[in-house]
JSON list of C-alpha atoms in Angstrom, two decimals:
[
{"chain": "A", "resi": 1, "resn": "MET", "atom": "CA", "xyz": [16.58, 121.27, 78.52]},
{"chain": "A", "resi": 2, "resn": "LEU", "atom": "CA", "xyz": [18.77, 121.73, 75.04]},
{"chain": "A", "resi": 3, "resn": "LEU", "atom": "CA", "xyz": [16.69, 120.07, 72.01]},
{"chain": "A", "resi": 4, "resn": "ALA", "atom": "CA", "xyz": [17.70, 118.26, 69.02]},
{"chain": "A", "resi": 5, "resn": "HIS", "atom": "CA", "xyz": [17.44, 119.86, 65.78]},
{"chain": "A", "resi": 6, "resn": "ASP", "atom": "CA", "xyz": [15.19, 117.64, 64.51]},
{"chain": "A", "resi": 7, "resn": "THR", "atom": "CA", "xyz": [13.20, 117.33, 67.47]},
{"chain": "A", "resi": 8, "resn": "GLU", "atom": "CA", "xyz": [12.76, 121.10, 67.08]},
{"chain": "A", "resi": 9, "resn": "ALA", "atom": "CA", "xyz": [12.35, 120.11, 63.49]},
{"chain": "A", "resi": 10, "resn": "SER", "atom": "CA", "xyz": [9.46, 118.08, 63.98]},
{"chain": "A", "resi": 11, "resn": "LEU", "atom": "CA", "xyz": [7.51, 120.00, 67.16]},
{"chain": "A", "resi": 12, "resn": "GLN", "atom": "CA", "xyz": [8.24, 123.35, 64.65]},
{"chain": "A", "resi": 13, "resn": "ALA", "atom": "CA", "xyz": [5.45, 121.22, 62.41]},
{"chain": "A", "resi": 14, "resn": "ALA", "atom": "CA", "xyz": [3.44, 119.36, 64.13]},
{"chain": "A", "resi": 15, "resn": "VAL", "atom": "CA", "xyz": [1.75, 122.66, 65.54]},
{"chain": "A", "resi": 16, "resn": "GLU", "atom": "CA", "xyz": [2.87, 124.88, 62.34]},
{"chain": "A", "resi": 17, "resn": "LEU", "atom": "CA", "xyz": [-0.05, 121.29, 60.69]},
{"chain": "A", "resi": 18, "resn": "VAL", "atom": "CA", "xyz": [-2.61, 121.15, 64.19]},
{"chain": "A", "resi": 19, "resn": "ASN", "atom": "CA", "xyz": [-2.54, 124.73, 64.08]},
{"chain": "A", "resi": 20, "resn": "SER", "atom": "CA", "xyz": [-3.49, 124.74, 59.68]},
{"chain": "A", "resi": 21, "resn": "GLY", "atom": "CA", "xyz": [-6.65, 123.55, 61.08]},
{"chain": "A", "resi": 22, "resn": "GLU", "atom": "CA", "xyz": [-7.90, 126.76, 63.24]},
{"chain": "A", "resi": 23, "resn": "ASP", "atom": "CA", "xyz": [-10.12, 129.50, 60.97]},
{"chain": "A", "resi": 24, "resn": "PRO", "atom": "CA", "xyz": [-9.06, 130.06, 58.24]},
{"chain": "A", "resi": 25, "resn": "ASP", "atom": "CA", "xyz": [-7.70, 127.00, 57.30]},
{"chain": "A", "resi": 26, "resn": "THR", "atom": "CA", "xyz": [-4.34, 126.96, 55.31]},
{"chain": "A", "resi": 27, "resn": "LEU", "atom": "CA", "xyz": [-4.35, 123.60, 54.39]},
{"chain": "A", "resi": 28, "resn": "LEU", "atom": "CA", "xyz": [-6.93, 123.54, 51.97]},
{"chain": "A", "resi": 29, "resn": "THR", "atom": "CA", "xyz": [-5.01, 122.31, 48.05]},
{"chain": "A", "resi": 30, "resn": "THR", "atom": "CA", "xyz": [-1.95, 120.24, 47.34]},
{"chain": "A", "resi": 31, "resn": "GLU", "atom": "CA", "xyz": [-0.10, 123.25, 46.51]},
{"chain": "A", "resi": 32, "resn": "GLN", "atom": "CA", "xyz": [-0.07, 124.67, 50.40]},
{"chain": "A", "resi": 33, "resn": "VAL", "atom": "CA", "xyz": [1.31, 120.75, 51.59]},
{"chain": "A", "resi": 34, "resn": "ASP", "atom": "CA", "xyz": [3.78, 121.33, 48.48]},
{"chain": "A", "resi": 35, "resn": "ALA", "atom": "CA", "xyz": [5.30, 124.53, 50.69]},
{"chain": "A", "resi": 36, "resn": "TRP", "atom": "CA", "xyz": [4.98, 123.45, 54.28]},
{"chain": "A", "resi": 37, "resn": "TYR", "atom": "CA", "xyz": [6.92, 119.18, 52.90]},
{"chain": "A", "resi": 38, "resn": "ALA", "atom": "CA", "xyz": [9.11, 122.01, 51.71]},
{"chain": "A", "resi": 39, "resn": "ARG", "atom": "CA", "xyz": [9.65, 124.53, 54.74]},
{"chain": "A", "resi": 40, "resn": "HIS", "atom": "CA", "xyz": [9.94, 121.54, 57.11]},
{"chain": "A", "resi": 41, "resn": "ARG", "atom": "CA", "xyz": [12.53, 119.92, 55.33]},
{"chain": "A", "resi": 42, "resn": "TYR", "atom": "CA", "xyz": [10.38, 116.77, 54.99]},
{"chain": "A", "resi": 43, "resn": "THR", "atom": "CA", "xyz": [12.14, 114.46, 52.61]},
{"chain": "A", "resi": 44, "resn": "GLY", "atom": "CA", "xyz": [10.64, 110.66, 51.36]},
{"chain": "A", "resi": 45, "resn": "ARG", "atom": "CA", "xyz": [7.66, 109.87, 49.38]},
{"chain": "A", "resi": 46, "resn": "ARG", "atom": "CA", "xyz": [4.76, 112.31, 48.60]},
{"chain": "A", "resi": 47, "resn": "ASP", "atom": "CA", "xyz": [1.28, 111.67, 47.01]},
{"chain": "A", "resi": 48, "resn": "ARG", "atom": "CA", "xyz": [0.80, 114.72, 46.16]},
{"chain": "A", "resi": 49, "resn": "ASP", "atom": "CA", "xyz": [-2.67, 113.44, 46.07]},
{"chain": "A", "resi": 50, "resn": "ALA", "atom": "CA", "xyz": [-6.52, 114.43, 47.29]},
{"chain": "A", "resi": 51, "resn": "GLY", "atom": "CA", "xyz": [-5.58, 111.44, 49.46]},
{"chain": "A", "resi": 52, "resn": "GLU", "atom": "CA", "xyz": [-2.79, 112.55, 50.93]},
{"chain": "A", "resi": 53, "resn": "LEU", "atom": "CA", "xyz": [-4.34, 116.17, 51.50]},
{"chain": "A", "resi": 54, "resn": "GLY", "atom": "CA", "xyz": [-6.90, 114.64, 52.73]},
{"chain": "A", "resi": 55, "resn": "GLU", "atom": "CA", "xyz": [-5.07, 111.97, 55.66]},
{"chain": "A", "resi": 56, "resn": "LEU", "atom": "CA", "xyz": [-3.07, 115.32, 56.78]},
{"chain": "A", "resi": 57, "resn": "ARG", "atom": "CA", "xyz": [-5.74, 117.00, 57.02]},
{"chain": "A", "resi": 58, "resn": "ALA", "atom": "CA", "xyz": [-7.28, 113.52, 59.25]},
{"chain": "A", "resi": 59, "resn": "VAL", "atom": "CA", "xyz": [-4.85, 113.08, 62.02]},
{"chain": "A", "resi": 60, "resn": "ARG", "atom": "CA", "xyz": [-4.23, 117.16, 62.88]},
{"chain": "A", "resi": 61, "resn": "PRO", "atom": "CA", "xyz": [-7.12, 116.53, 66.14]},
{"chain": "A", "resi": 62, "resn": "VAL", "atom": "CA", "xyz": [-4.84, 113.08, 66.65]},
{"chain": "A", "resi": 63, "resn": "LEU", "atom": "CA", "xyz": [-1.83, 115.58, 66.85]},
{"chain": "A", "resi": 64, "resn": "ARG", "atom": "CA", "xyz": [-3.91, 118.17, 68.40]},
{"chain": "A", "resi": 65, "resn": "ALA", "atom": "CA", "xyz": [-4.29, 115.76, 70.94]},
{"chain": "A", "resi": 66, "resn": "LEU", "atom": "CA", "xyz": [-0.33, 115.00, 71.60]},
{"chain": "A", "resi": 67, "resn": "LEU", "atom": "CA", "xyz": [0.65, 118.41, 71.70]},
{"chain": "A", "resi": 68, "resn": "THR", "atom": "CA", "xyz": [-1.75, 118.81, 74.28]},
{"chain": "A", "resi": 69, "resn": "ALA", "atom": "CA", "xyz": [-1.76, 115.82, 76.49]},
{"chain": "A", "resi": 70, "resn": "ASP", "atom": "CA", "xyz": [-0.88, 115.20, 80.13]},
{"chain": "A", "resi": 71, "resn": "ARG", "atom": "CA", "xyz": [3.51, 113.54, 80.41]},
{"chain": "A", "resi": 72, "resn": "ASP", "atom": "CA", "xyz": [1.87, 110.20, 81.19]},
{"chain": "A", "resi": 73, "resn": "THR", "atom": "CA", "xyz": [-1.04, 110.59, 78.71]},
{"chain": "A", "resi": 74, "resn": "ALA", "atom": "CA", "xyz": [1.61, 111.94, 76.13]},
{"chain": "A", "resi": 75, "resn": "ALA", "atom": "CA", "xyz": [3.81, 108.99, 76.96]},
{"chain": "A", "resi": 76, "resn": "GLU", "atom": "CA", "xyz": [0.84, 106.43, 75.42]},
{"chain": "A", "resi": 77, "resn": "MET", "atom": "CA", "xyz": [-0.33, 107.75, 72.86]},
{"chain": "A", "resi": 78, "resn": "ILE", "atom": "CA", "xyz": [3.39, 107.61, 71.58]},
{"chain": "A", "resi": 79, "resn": "ASN", "atom": "CA", "xyz": [4.65, 104.53, 72.45]},
{"chain": "A", "resi": 80, "resn": "ARG", "atom": "CA", "xyz": [0.92, 103.74, 70.51]},
{"chain": "A", "resi": 81, "resn": "MET", "atom": "CA", "xyz": [1.60, 105.26, 67.56]},
{"chain": "A", "resi": 82, "resn": "LEU", "atom": "CA", "xyz": [5.53, 103.92, 66.74]},
{"chain": "A", "resi": 83, "resn": "ALA", "atom": "CA", "xyz": [3.74, 100.44, 67.26]},
{"chain": "A", "resi": 84, "resn": "ASP", "atom": "CA", "xyz": [1.46, 100.80, 65.35]},
{"chain": "A", "resi": 85, "resn": "ALA", "atom": "CA", "xyz": [4.49, 101.95, 63.06]},
{"chain": "A", "resi": 86, "resn": "ARG", "atom": "CA", "xyz": [6.40, 98.90, 64.05]},
{"chain": "A", "resi": 87, "resn": "ALA", "atom": "CA", "xyz": [9.24, 102.38, 63.87]},
{"chain": "A", "resi": 88, "resn": "VAL", "atom": "CA", "xyz": [12.36, 100.83, 64.48]},
{"chain": "A", "resi": 89, "resn": "PRO", "atom": "CA", "xyz": [14.94, 104.03, 64.47]},
{"chain": "A", "resi": 90, "resn": "ARG", "atom": "CA", "xyz": [17.71, 104.96, 63.65]},
{"chain": "A", "resi": 91, "resn": "LEU", "atom": "CA", "xyz": [20.47, 107.03, 62.69]},
{"chain": "A", "resi": 92, "resn": "MET", "atom": "CA", "xyz": [20.31, 109.16, 59.75]},
{"chain": "A", "resi": 93, "resn": "ARG", "atom": "CA", "xyz": [22.69, 112.22, 57.88]},
{"chain": "A", "resi": 94, "resn": "HIS", "atom": "CA", "xyz": [21.27, 113.57, 54.25]},
{"chain": "A", "resi": 95, "resn": "ASP", "atom": "CA", "xyz": [20.88, 117.02, 51.95]},
{"chain": "A", "resi": 96, "resn": "GLY", "atom": "CA", "xyz": [22.73, 118.24, 53.91]},
{"chain": "A", "resi": 97, "resn": "ILE", "atom": "CA", "xyz": [21.41, 118.28, 57.88]},
{"chain": "A", "resi": 98, "resn": "ASP", "atom": "CA", "xyz": [23.38, 116.30, 60.32]},
{"chain": "A", "resi": 99, "resn": "TRP", "atom": "CA", "xyz": [22.86, 113.06, 61.97]},
{"chain": "A", "resi": 100, "resn": "HIS", "atom": "CA", "xyz": [19.31, 112.29, 62.90]},
{"chain": "A", "resi": 101, "resn": "ILE", "atom": "CA", "xyz": [16.30, 110.31, 63.41]},
{"chain": "A", "resi": 102, "resn": "HIS", "atom": "CA", "xyz": [14.00, 108.26, 60.99]},
{"chain": "A", "resi": 103, "resn": "ALA", "atom": "CA", "xyz": [12.17, 105.41, 62.60]},
{"chain": "A", "resi": 104, "resn": "VAL", "atom": "CA", "xyz": [10.39, 104.57, 59.38]},
{"chain": "A", "resi": 105, "resn": "ALA", "atom": "CA", "xyz": [11.22, 104.30, 55.98]},
{"chain": "A", "resi": 106, "resn": "ALA", "atom": "CA", "xyz": [10.87, 107.71, 53.38]},
{"chain": "A", "resi": 107, "resn": "ASP", "atom": "CA", "xyz": [8.82, 105.20, 50.71]},
{"chain": "A", "resi": 108, "resn": "ALA", "atom": "CA", "xyz": [5.88, 105.15, 53.45]},
{"chain": "A", "resi": 109, "resn": "PRO", "atom": "CA", "xyz": [3.39, 107.72, 53.43]},
{"chain": "A", "resi": 110, "resn": "LEU", "atom": "CA", "xyz": [3.26, 110.94, 54.12]},
{"chain": "A", "resi": 111, "resn": "VAL", "atom": "CA", "xyz": [1.45, 111.49, 56.83]},
{"chain": "A", "resi": 112, "resn": "GLN", "atom": "CA", "xyz": [2.90, 107.82, 58.34]},
{"chain": "A", "resi": 113, "resn": "ARG", "atom": "CA", "xyz": [6.31, 109.58, 58.51]},
{"chain": "A", "resi": 114, "resn": "VAL", "atom": "CA", "xyz": [4.70, 112.94, 60.41]},
{"chain": "A", "resi": 115, "resn": "LEU", "atom": "CA", "xyz": [3.09, 110.58, 62.91]},
{"chain": "A", "resi": 116, "resn": "VAL", "atom": "CA", "xyz": [6.30, 108.80, 64.15]},
{"chain": "A", "resi": 117, "resn": "GLU", "atom": "CA", "xyz": [8.71, 111.96, 63.74]},
{"chain": "A", "resi": 118, "resn": "THR", "atom": "CA", "xyz": [5.81, 113.96, 65.54]},
{"chain": "A", "resi": 119, "resn": "ALA", "atom": "CA", "xyz": [6.10, 110.91, 68.15]},
{"chain": "A", "resi": 120, "resn": "MET", "atom": "CA", "xyz": [9.79, 110.91, 68.63]},
{"chain": "A", "resi": 121, "resn": "ALA", "atom": "CA", "xyz": [9.57, 113.74, 69.11]},
{"chain": "A", "resi": 122, "resn": "MET", "atom": "CA", "xyz": [7.67, 114.13, 71.16]},
{"chain": "A", "resi": 123, "resn": "ALA", "atom": "CA", "xyz": [9.24, 111.41, 73.20]},
{"chain": "A", "resi": 124, "resn": "ASP", "atom": "CA", "xyz": [11.85, 114.14, 73.85]},
{"chain": "A", "resi": 125, "resn": "LEU", "atom": "CA", "xyz": [9.59, 115.70, 75.75]},
{"chain": "A", "resi": 126, "resn": "VAL", "atom": "CA", "xyz": [8.13, 113.43, 77.50]},
{"chain": "A", "resi": 127, "resn": "ARG", "atom": "CA", "xyz": [11.79, 111.95, 78.64]},
{"chain": "A", "resi": 128, "resn": "GLY", "atom": "CA", "xyz": [13.71, 114.96, 80.21]},
{"chain": "A", "resi": 129, "resn": "ASP", "atom": "CA", "xyz": [9.96, 116.50, 81.77]},
{"chain": "A", "resi": 130, "resn": "GLU", "atom": "CA", "xyz": [9.72, 118.92, 79.13]},
{"chain": "A", "resi": 131, "resn": "MET", "atom": "CA", "xyz": [6.41, 119.01, 77.88]},
{"chain": "A", "resi": 132, "resn": "SER", "atom": "CA", "xyz": [5.42, 122.50, 79.69]},
{"chain": "A", "resi": 133, "resn": "ARG", "atom": "CA", "xyz": [7.44, 123.69, 76.00]},
{"chain": "A", "resi": 134, "resn": "LEU", "atom": "CA", "xyz": [3.68, 123.38, 74.75]},
{"chain": "A", "resi": 135, "resn": "ALA", "atom": "CA", "xyz": [0.49, 124.91, 75.46]},
{"chain": "A", "resi": 136, "resn": "VAL", "atom": "CA", "xyz": [-2.54, 126.27, 73.79]},
{"chain": "A", "resi": 137, "resn": "CYS", "atom": "CA", "xyz": [-2.05, 129.63, 73.18]},
{"chain": "A", "resi": 138, "resn": "ALA", "atom": "CA", "xyz": [-2.86, 132.16, 75.85]},
{"chain": "A", "resi": 139, "resn": "ASP", "atom": "CA", "xyz": [-5.46, 134.26, 73.41]},
{"chain": "A", "resi": 140, "resn": "ASP", "atom": "CA", "xyz": [-9.22, 133.10, 74.89]},
{"chain": "A", "resi": 141, "resn": "THR", "atom": "CA", "xyz": [-10.02, 133.37, 71.39]},
{"chain": "A", "resi": 142, "resn": "CYS", "atom": "CA", "xyz": [-8.27, 130.88, 69.52]},
{"chain": "A", "resi": 143, "resn": "ASP", "atom": "CA", "xyz": [-7.58, 127.25, 70.11]},
{"chain": "A", "resi": 144, "resn": "GLY", "atom": "CA", "xyz": [-3.83, 127.25, 68.34]},
{"chain": "A", "resi": 145, "resn": "VAL", "atom": "CA", "xyz": [-0.92, 125.31, 69.74]},
{"chain": "A", "resi": 146, "resn": "VAL", "atom": "CA", "xyz": [1.91, 126.98, 71.31]},
{"chain": "A", "resi": 147, "resn": "LEU", "atom": "CA", "xyz": [5.29, 125.69, 70.55]},
{"chain": "A", "resi": 148, "resn": "ASP", "atom": "CA", "xyz": [7.49, 127.36, 73.29]},
{"chain": "A", "resi": 149, "resn": "LEU", "atom": "CA", "xyz": [11.31, 127.20, 72.18]},
{"chain": "A", "resi": 150, "resn": "THR", "atom": "CA", "xyz": [12.30, 130.39, 74.10]},
{"chain": "A", "resi": 151, "resn": "ARG", "atom": "CA", "xyz": [15.01, 130.08, 76.71]},
{"chain": "A", "resi": 152, "resn": "ASN", "atom": "CA", "xyz": [12.97, 132.16, 79.87]},
{"chain": "A", "resi": 153, "resn": "ARG", "atom": "CA", "xyz": [9.56, 130.17, 78.55]},
{"chain": "A", "resi": 154, "resn": "SER", "atom": "CA", "xyz": [8.03, 133.26, 77.58]},
{"chain": "A", "resi": 155, "resn": "ARG", "atom": "CA", "xyz": [6.58, 132.24, 74.80]},
{"chain": "A", "resi": 156, "resn": "ARG", "atom": "CA", "xyz": [1.94, 132.51, 75.14]},
{"chain": "A", "resi": 157, "resn": "PHE", "atom": "CA", "xyz": [0.88, 132.66, 72.38]},
{"chain": "A", "resi": 158, "resn": "CYS", "atom": "CA", "xyz": [0.70, 130.25, 68.88]},
{"chain": "A", "resi": 159, "resn": "SER", "atom": "CA", "xyz": [1.59, 133.53, 66.11]},
{"chain": "A", "resi": 160, "resn": "THR", "atom": "CA", "xyz": [2.24, 137.68, 66.24]},
{"chain": "A", "resi": 161, "resn": "ALA", "atom": "CA", "xyz": [-1.39, 138.99, 65.05]},
{"chain": "A", "resi": 162, "resn": "CYS", "atom": "CA", "xyz": [-3.14, 136.70, 68.60]},
{"chain": "A", "resi": 163, "resn": "ALA", "atom": "CA", "xyz": [-0.26, 138.43, 70.75]},
{"chain": "A", "resi": 164, "resn": "ASN", "atom": "CA", "xyz": [-1.06, 141.65, 68.83]},
{"chain": "A", "resi": 165, "resn": "ARG", "atom": "CA", "xyz": [-4.83, 141.40, 69.13]},
{"chain": "A", "resi": 166, "resn": "VAL", "atom": "CA", "xyz": [-4.80, 140.29, 73.74]},
{"chain": "A", "resi": 167, "resn": "ALA", "atom": "CA", "xyz": [-2.05, 144.17, 73.16]},
{"chain": "A", "resi": 168, "resn": "VAL", "atom": "CA", "xyz": [-4.93, 145.78, 71.07]},
{"chain": "A", "resi": 169, "resn": "ALA", "atom": "CA", "xyz": [-7.97, 144.80, 73.64]},
{"chain": "A", "resi": 170, "resn": "ALA", "atom": "CA", "xyz": [-6.44, 145.52, 76.61]},
{"chain": "A", "resi": 171, "resn": "TYR", "atom": "CA", "xyz": [-4.91, 149.42, 75.93]},
{"chain": "A", "resi": 172, "resn": "ARG", "atom": "CA", "xyz": [-8.75, 149.64, 74.38]},
{"chain": "A", "resi": 173, "resn": "LYS", "atom": "CA", "xyz": [-9.63, 148.96, 77.43]},
{"chain": "A", "resi": 174, "resn": "ARG", "atom": "CA", "xyz": [-7.33, 150.56, 79.58]},
{"chain": "A", "resi": 175, "resn": "VAL", "atom": "CA", "xyz": [-8.32, 153.74, 77.53]},
{"chain": "A", "resi": 176, "resn": "ARG", "atom": "CA", "xyz": [-11.49, 153.07, 78.62]},
{"chain": "A", "resi": 177, "resn": "GLU", "atom": "CA", "xyz": [-11.46, 152.45, 82.30]},
{"chain": "A", "resi": 178, "resn": "ARG", "atom": "CA", "xyz": [-9.16, 155.79, 82.30]},
{"chain": "A", "resi": 179, "resn": "PRO", "atom": "CA", "xyz": [-10.86, 158.85, 84.63]},
{"chain": "A", "resi": 180, "resn": "GLY", "atom": "CA", "xyz": [-12.67, 160.87, 82.07]},
{"chain": "A", "resi": 181, "resn": "ALA", "atom": "CA", "xyz": [-12.85, 158.57, 79.21]},
{"chain": "A", "resi": 182, "resn": "SER", "atom": "CA", "xyz": [-15.99, 158.54, 76.95]},
{"chain": "A", "resi": 183, "resn": "ARG", "atom": "CA", "xyz": [-18.29, 156.10, 77.67]}
]
């Protein structure tokens, strides 16, 4: 299934936000929020204060639960999120971005927009039976969320660092297990 641009963008933003809570935490300042906001091309209201930072940090477990839920649970969560926000989807075109869906007003708090945009993107995954696009990192020492947008669904790690860590550990194990290897 080919996902719409705004679906991919919303999922990428949500995954990065969730994974920012992994050790080390990478969402500690309003400047880091600014960078995340710009990287994911969010538009609309920004308070740029400690309250907004706190709200984004606090919503990470909610988004993690949504992104790692089974299909039926995700559908229930999505419906609740959209109802709580009184979301009204509408097509928008702005800032050089072609038609895409916004479901809450641009002046809604950032955390509400993030929740609703993620819920809308997840609705596409649920409808298309594409929940396998999301997983937890295959590195046993990491709980990062993986968004697999590859054609053959081969992505297993949340980052290159995790993939490298697992590859190096496997290599070292093979070397240790070779006949005649010093122990």
